[in-house]
PDB file of C-alpha atoms in Angstrom:
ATOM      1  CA  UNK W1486       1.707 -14.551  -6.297  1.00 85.00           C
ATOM      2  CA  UNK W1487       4.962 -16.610  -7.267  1.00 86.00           C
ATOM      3  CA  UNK W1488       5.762 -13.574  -9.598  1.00 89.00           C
ATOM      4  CA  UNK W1489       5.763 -10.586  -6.646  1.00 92.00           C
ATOM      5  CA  UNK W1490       7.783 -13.506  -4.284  1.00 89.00           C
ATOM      6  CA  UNK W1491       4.676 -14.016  -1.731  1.00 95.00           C
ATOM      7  CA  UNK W1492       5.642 -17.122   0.228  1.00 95.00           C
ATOM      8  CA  UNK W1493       3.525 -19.162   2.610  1.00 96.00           C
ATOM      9  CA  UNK W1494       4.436 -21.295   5.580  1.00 96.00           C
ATOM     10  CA  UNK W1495       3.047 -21.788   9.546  1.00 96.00           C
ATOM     11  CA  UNK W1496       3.745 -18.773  11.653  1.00 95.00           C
ATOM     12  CA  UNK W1497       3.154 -17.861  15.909  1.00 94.00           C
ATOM     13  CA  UNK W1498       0.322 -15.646  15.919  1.00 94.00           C
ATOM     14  CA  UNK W1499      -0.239 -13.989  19.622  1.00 91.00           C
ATOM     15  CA  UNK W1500      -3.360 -13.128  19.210  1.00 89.00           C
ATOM     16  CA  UNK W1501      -4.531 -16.312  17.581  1.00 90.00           C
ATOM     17  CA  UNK W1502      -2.012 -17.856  20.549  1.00 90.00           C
ATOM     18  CA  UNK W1503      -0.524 -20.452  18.466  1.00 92.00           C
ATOM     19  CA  UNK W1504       1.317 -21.297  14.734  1.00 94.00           C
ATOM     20  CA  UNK W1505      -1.270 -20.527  11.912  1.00 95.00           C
ATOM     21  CA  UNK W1506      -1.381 -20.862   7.991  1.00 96.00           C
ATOM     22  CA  UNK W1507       0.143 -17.750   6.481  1.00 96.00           C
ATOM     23  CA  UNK W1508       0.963 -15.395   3.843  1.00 95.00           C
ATOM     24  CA  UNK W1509       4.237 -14.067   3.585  1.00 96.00           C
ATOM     25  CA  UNK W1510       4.825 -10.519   1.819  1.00 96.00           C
ATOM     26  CA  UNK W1511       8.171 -10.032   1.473  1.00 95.00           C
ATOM     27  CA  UNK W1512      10.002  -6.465   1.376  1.00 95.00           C
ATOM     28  CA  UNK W1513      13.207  -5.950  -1.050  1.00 91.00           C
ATOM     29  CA  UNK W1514      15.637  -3.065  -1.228  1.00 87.00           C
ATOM     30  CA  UNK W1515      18.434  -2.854  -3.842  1.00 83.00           C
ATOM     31  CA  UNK W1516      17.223  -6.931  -4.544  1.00 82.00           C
ATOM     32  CA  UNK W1517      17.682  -8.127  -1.479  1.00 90.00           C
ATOM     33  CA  UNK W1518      14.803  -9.559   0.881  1.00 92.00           C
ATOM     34  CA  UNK W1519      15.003  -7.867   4.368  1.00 94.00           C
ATOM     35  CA  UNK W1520      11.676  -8.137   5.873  1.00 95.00           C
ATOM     36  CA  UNK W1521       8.701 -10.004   5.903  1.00 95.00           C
ATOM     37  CA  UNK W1522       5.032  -9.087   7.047  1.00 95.00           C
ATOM     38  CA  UNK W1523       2.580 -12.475   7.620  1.00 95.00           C
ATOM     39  CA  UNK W1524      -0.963 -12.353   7.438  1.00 94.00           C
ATOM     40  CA  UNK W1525      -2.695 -14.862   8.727  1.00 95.00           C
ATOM     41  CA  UNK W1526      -5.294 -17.289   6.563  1.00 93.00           C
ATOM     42  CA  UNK W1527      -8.119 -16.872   9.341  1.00 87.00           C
ATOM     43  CA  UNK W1528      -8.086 -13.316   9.467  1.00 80.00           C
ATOM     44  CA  UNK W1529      -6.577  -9.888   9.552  1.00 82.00           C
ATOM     45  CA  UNK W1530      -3.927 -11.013  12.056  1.00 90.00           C
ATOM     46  CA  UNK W1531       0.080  -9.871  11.308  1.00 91.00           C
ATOM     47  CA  UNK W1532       3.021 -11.140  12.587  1.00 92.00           C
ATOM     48  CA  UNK W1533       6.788  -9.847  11.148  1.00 92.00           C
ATOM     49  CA  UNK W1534      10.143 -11.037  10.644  1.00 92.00           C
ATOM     50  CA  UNK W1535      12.520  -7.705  10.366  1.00 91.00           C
ATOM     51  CA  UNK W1536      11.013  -4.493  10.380  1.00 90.00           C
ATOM     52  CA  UNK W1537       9.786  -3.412   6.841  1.00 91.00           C
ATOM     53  CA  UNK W1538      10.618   0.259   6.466  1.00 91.00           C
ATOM     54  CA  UNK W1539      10.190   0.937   2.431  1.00 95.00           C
ATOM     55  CA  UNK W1540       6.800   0.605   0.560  1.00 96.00           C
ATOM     56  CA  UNK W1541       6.196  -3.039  -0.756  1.00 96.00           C
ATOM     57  CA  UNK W1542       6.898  -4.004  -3.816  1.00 96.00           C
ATOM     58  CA  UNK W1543       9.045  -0.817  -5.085  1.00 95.00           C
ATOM     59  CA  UNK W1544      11.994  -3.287  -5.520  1.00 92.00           C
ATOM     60  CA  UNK W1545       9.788  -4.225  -8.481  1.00 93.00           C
ATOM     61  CA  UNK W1546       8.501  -1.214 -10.568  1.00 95.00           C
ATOM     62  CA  UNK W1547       9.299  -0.728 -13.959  1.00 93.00           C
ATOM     63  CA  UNK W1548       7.242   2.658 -14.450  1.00 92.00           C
ATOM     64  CA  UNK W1549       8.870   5.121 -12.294  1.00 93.00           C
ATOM     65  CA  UNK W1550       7.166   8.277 -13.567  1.00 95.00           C
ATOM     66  CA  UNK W1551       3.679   6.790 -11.871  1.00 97.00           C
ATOM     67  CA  UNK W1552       3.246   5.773  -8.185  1.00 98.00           C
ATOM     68  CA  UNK W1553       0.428   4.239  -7.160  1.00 98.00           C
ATOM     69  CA  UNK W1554       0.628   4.115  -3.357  1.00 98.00           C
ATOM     70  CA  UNK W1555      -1.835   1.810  -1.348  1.00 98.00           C
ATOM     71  CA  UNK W1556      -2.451   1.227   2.586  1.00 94.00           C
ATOM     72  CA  UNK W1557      -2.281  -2.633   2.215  1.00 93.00           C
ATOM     73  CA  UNK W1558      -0.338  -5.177   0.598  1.00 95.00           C
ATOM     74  CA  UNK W1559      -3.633  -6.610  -0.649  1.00 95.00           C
ATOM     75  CA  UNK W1560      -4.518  -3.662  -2.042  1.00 97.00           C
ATOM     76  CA  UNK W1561      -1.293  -3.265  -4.028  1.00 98.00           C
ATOM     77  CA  UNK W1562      -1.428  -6.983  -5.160  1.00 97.00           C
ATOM     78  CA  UNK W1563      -4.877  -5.966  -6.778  1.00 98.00           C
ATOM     79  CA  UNK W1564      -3.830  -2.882  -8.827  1.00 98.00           C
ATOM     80  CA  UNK W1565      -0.850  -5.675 -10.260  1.00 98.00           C
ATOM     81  CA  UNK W1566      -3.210  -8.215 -10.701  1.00 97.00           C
ATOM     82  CA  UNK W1567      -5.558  -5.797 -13.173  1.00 98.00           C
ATOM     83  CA  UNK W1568      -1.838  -4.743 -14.632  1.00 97.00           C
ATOM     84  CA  UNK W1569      -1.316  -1.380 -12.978  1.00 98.00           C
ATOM     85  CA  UNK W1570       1.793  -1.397 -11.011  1.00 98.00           C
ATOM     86  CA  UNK W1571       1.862  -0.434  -7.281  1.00 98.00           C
ATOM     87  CA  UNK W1572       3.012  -0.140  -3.833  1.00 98.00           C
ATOM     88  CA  UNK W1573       1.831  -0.604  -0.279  1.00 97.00           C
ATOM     89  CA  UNK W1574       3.043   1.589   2.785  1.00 95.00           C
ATOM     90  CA  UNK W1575       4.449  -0.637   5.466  1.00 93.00           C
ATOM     91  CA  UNK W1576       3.183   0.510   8.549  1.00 86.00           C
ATOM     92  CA  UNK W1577      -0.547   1.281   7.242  1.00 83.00           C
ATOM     93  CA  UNK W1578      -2.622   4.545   8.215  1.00 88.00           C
ATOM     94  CA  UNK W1579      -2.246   7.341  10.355  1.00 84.00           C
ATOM     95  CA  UNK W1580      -4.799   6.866  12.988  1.00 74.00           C
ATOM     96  CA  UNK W1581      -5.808  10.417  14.540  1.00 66.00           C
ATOM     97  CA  UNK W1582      -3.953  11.486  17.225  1.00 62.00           C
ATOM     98  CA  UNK W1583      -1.399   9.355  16.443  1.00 56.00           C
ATOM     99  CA  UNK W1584       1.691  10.323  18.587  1.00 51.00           C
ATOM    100  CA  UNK W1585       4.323  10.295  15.960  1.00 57.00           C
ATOM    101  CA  UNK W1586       3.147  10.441  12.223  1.00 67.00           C
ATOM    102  CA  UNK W1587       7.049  10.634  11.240  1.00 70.00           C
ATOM    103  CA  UNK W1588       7.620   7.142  12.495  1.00 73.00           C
ATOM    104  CA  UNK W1589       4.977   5.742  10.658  1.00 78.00           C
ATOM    105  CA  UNK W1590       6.301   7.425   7.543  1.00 87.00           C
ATOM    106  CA  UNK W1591      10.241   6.928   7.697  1.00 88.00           C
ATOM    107  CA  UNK W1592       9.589   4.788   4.527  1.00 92.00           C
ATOM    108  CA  UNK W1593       9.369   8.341   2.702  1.00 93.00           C
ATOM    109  CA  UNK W1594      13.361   8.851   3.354  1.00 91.00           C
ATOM    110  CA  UNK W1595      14.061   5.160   1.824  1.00 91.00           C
ATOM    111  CA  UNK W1596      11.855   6.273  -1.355  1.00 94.00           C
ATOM    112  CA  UNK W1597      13.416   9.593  -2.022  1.00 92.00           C
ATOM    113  CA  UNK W1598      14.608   9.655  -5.802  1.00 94.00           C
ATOM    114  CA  UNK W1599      11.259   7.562  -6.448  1.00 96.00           C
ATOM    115  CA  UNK W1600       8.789  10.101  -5.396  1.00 96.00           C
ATOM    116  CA  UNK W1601      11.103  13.048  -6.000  1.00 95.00           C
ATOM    117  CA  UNK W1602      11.381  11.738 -10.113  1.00 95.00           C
ATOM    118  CA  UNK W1603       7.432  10.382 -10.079  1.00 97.00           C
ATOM    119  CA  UNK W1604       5.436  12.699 -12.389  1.00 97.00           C
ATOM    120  CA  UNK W1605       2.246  11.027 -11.198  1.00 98.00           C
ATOM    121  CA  UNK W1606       1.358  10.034  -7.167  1.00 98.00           C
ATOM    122  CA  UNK W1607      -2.203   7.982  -7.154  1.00 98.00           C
ATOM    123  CA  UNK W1608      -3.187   7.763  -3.580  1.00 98.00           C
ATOM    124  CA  UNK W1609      -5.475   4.976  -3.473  1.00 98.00           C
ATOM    125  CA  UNK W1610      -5.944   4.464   0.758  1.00 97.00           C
ATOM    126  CA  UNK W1611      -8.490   3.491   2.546  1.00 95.00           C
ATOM    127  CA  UNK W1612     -11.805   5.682   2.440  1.00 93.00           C
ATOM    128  CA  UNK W1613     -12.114   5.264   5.926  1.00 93.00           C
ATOM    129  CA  UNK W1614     -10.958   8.221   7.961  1.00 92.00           C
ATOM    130  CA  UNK W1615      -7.211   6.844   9.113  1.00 91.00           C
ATOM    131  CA  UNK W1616      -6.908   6.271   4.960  1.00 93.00           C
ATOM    132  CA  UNK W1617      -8.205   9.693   4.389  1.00 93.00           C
ATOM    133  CA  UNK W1618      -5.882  11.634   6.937  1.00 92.00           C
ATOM    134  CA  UNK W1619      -2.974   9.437   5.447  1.00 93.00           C
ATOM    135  CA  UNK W1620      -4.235  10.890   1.960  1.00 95.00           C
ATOM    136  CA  UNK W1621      -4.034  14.094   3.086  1.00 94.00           C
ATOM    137  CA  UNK W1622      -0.721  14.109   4.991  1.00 93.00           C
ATOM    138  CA  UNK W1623       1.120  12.304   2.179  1.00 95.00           C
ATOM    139  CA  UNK W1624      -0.096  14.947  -0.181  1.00 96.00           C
ATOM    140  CA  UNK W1625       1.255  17.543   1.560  1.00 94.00           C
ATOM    141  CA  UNK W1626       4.404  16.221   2.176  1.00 94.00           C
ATOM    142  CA  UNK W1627       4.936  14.516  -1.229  1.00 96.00           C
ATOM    143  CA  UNK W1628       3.701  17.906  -3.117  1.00 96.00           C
ATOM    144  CA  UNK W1629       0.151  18.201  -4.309  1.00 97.00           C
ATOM    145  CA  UNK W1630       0.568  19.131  -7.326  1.00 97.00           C
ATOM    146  CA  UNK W1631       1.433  15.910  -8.577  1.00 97.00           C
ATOM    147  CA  UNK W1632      -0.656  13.848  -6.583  1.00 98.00           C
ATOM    148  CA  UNK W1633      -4.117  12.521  -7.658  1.00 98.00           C
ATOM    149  CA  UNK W1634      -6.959  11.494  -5.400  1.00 97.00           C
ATOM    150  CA  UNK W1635      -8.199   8.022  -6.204  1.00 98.00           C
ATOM    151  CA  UNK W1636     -12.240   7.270  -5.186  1.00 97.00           C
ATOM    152  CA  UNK W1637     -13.425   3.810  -4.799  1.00 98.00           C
ATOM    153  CA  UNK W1638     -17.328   3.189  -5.236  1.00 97.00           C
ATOM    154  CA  UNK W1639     -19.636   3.433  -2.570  1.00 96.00           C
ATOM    155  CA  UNK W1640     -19.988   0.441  -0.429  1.00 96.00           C
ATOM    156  CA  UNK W1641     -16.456  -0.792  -1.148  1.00 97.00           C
ATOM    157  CA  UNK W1642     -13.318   0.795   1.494  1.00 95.00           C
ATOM    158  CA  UNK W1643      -9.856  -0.652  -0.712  1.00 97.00           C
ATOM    159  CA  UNK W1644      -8.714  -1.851  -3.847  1.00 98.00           C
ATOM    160  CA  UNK W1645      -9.061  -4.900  -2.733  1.00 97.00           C
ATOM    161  CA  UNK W1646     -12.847  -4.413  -1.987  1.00 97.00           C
ATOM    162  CA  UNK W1647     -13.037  -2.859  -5.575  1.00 98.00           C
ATOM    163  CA  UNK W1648     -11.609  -6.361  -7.222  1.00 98.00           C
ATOM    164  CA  UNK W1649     -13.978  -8.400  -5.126  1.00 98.00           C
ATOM    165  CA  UNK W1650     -16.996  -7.012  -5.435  1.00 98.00           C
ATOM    166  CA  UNK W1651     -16.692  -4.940  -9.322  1.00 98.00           C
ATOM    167  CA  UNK W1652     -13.936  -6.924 -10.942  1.00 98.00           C
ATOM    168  CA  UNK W1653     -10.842  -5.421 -12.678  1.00 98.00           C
ATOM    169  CA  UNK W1654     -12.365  -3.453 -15.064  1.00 98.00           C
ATOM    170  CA  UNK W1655     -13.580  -1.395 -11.668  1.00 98.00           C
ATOM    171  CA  UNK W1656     -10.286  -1.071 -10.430  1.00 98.00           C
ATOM    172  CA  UNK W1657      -8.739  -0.096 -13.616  1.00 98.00           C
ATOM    173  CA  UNK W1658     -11.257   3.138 -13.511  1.00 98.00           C
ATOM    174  CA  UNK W1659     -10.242   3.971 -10.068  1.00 98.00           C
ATOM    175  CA  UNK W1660      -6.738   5.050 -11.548  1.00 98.00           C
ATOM    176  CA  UNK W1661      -7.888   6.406 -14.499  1.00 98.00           C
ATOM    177  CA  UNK W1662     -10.799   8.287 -12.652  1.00 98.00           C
ATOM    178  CA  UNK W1663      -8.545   9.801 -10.201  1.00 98.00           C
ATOM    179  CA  UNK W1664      -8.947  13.958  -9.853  1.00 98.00           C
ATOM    180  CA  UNK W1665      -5.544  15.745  -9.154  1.00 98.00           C
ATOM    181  CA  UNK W1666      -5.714  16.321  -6.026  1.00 97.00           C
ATOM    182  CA  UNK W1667      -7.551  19.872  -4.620  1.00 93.00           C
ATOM    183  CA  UNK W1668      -5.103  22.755  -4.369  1.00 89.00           C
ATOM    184  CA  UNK W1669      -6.141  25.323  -2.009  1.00 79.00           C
TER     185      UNK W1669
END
């Protein structure tokens, strides 16, 4: 945690109507902290200071030729904690319907030479349909031939879920598991 520069302190939650224990994931650009997303202890709660707009935790990848991209910062923590690098999207899923997909992925603009350069895009989502539809539209606009699809085991939705319930071992697989993904 002290390594990827999470932080913790009290924040307001609205929903929660009142300052809560939190976790602080902190966006970087160019080394400089901009942003920071808090999750609340009690729950799935969020609260921000600055608007993150690049994927978490790019600031600090030393493999550029393989992206691993995740829905949650959670998730990413648990592909470094198993000692495969990754990154988080910092607005989440796609819902369906959603009005405008391109707000929800302006972090692709901040990220250009990254994913242009990458040899290798893992998209390990959510497999719950928002995930999936975020799969699919990031593979069409990052270029499918050189992105994989990454599975998680049935009964488990995230990396996260993956660590918790299988162990690292589990999670390691789900990278090197991962089918390129279907051309059509």
């Amino acid at each position: 945690a002290e390594n990827l520069g999470i932080v913790s302190a009290s924040r307001w939650f609205k929903k929660l109507g009142g300052e809560r224990p939190a976790l602080g994931f902190v966006y970087g650009q160019n080394g400089n902290a901009y942003a920071a997303k808090w999750r609340s202890l009690e729950g799935k709660d969020f609260t921000a200071e600055g608007s993150a707009v690049t994927l978490y935790l790019a600031d600090r990848l030393t493999d550029k030729s393989k992206v691993v991209i995740t829905e949650g910062e959670m998730d990413a923590l648990s592909y470094w904690e198993v000692g495969i690098e990754a990154v988080s999207i910092p607005s989440g899923a796609i819902a369906s319907g959603t009005a405008d997909d391109a707000a929800r992925l302006r972090w692709i603009a901040a990220h250009d030479d990254l994913l242009a350069n990458a040899k290798e895009i893992y998209l390990a989502v959510d497999m719950d349909d928002p995930g999936q539809i975020t799969a699919q539209e990031l593979a069409r606009r990052l270029g499918k031939l050189k992105c994989y699809k990454v599975e998680f085991p049935s009964g488990t939705k995230d990396a996260n879920d993956v660590l918790v319930k299988h162990g690292a071992d589990a999670l390691r697989a789900t990278i090197k598991n991962a089918q390129p993904w279907p051309i059509e």
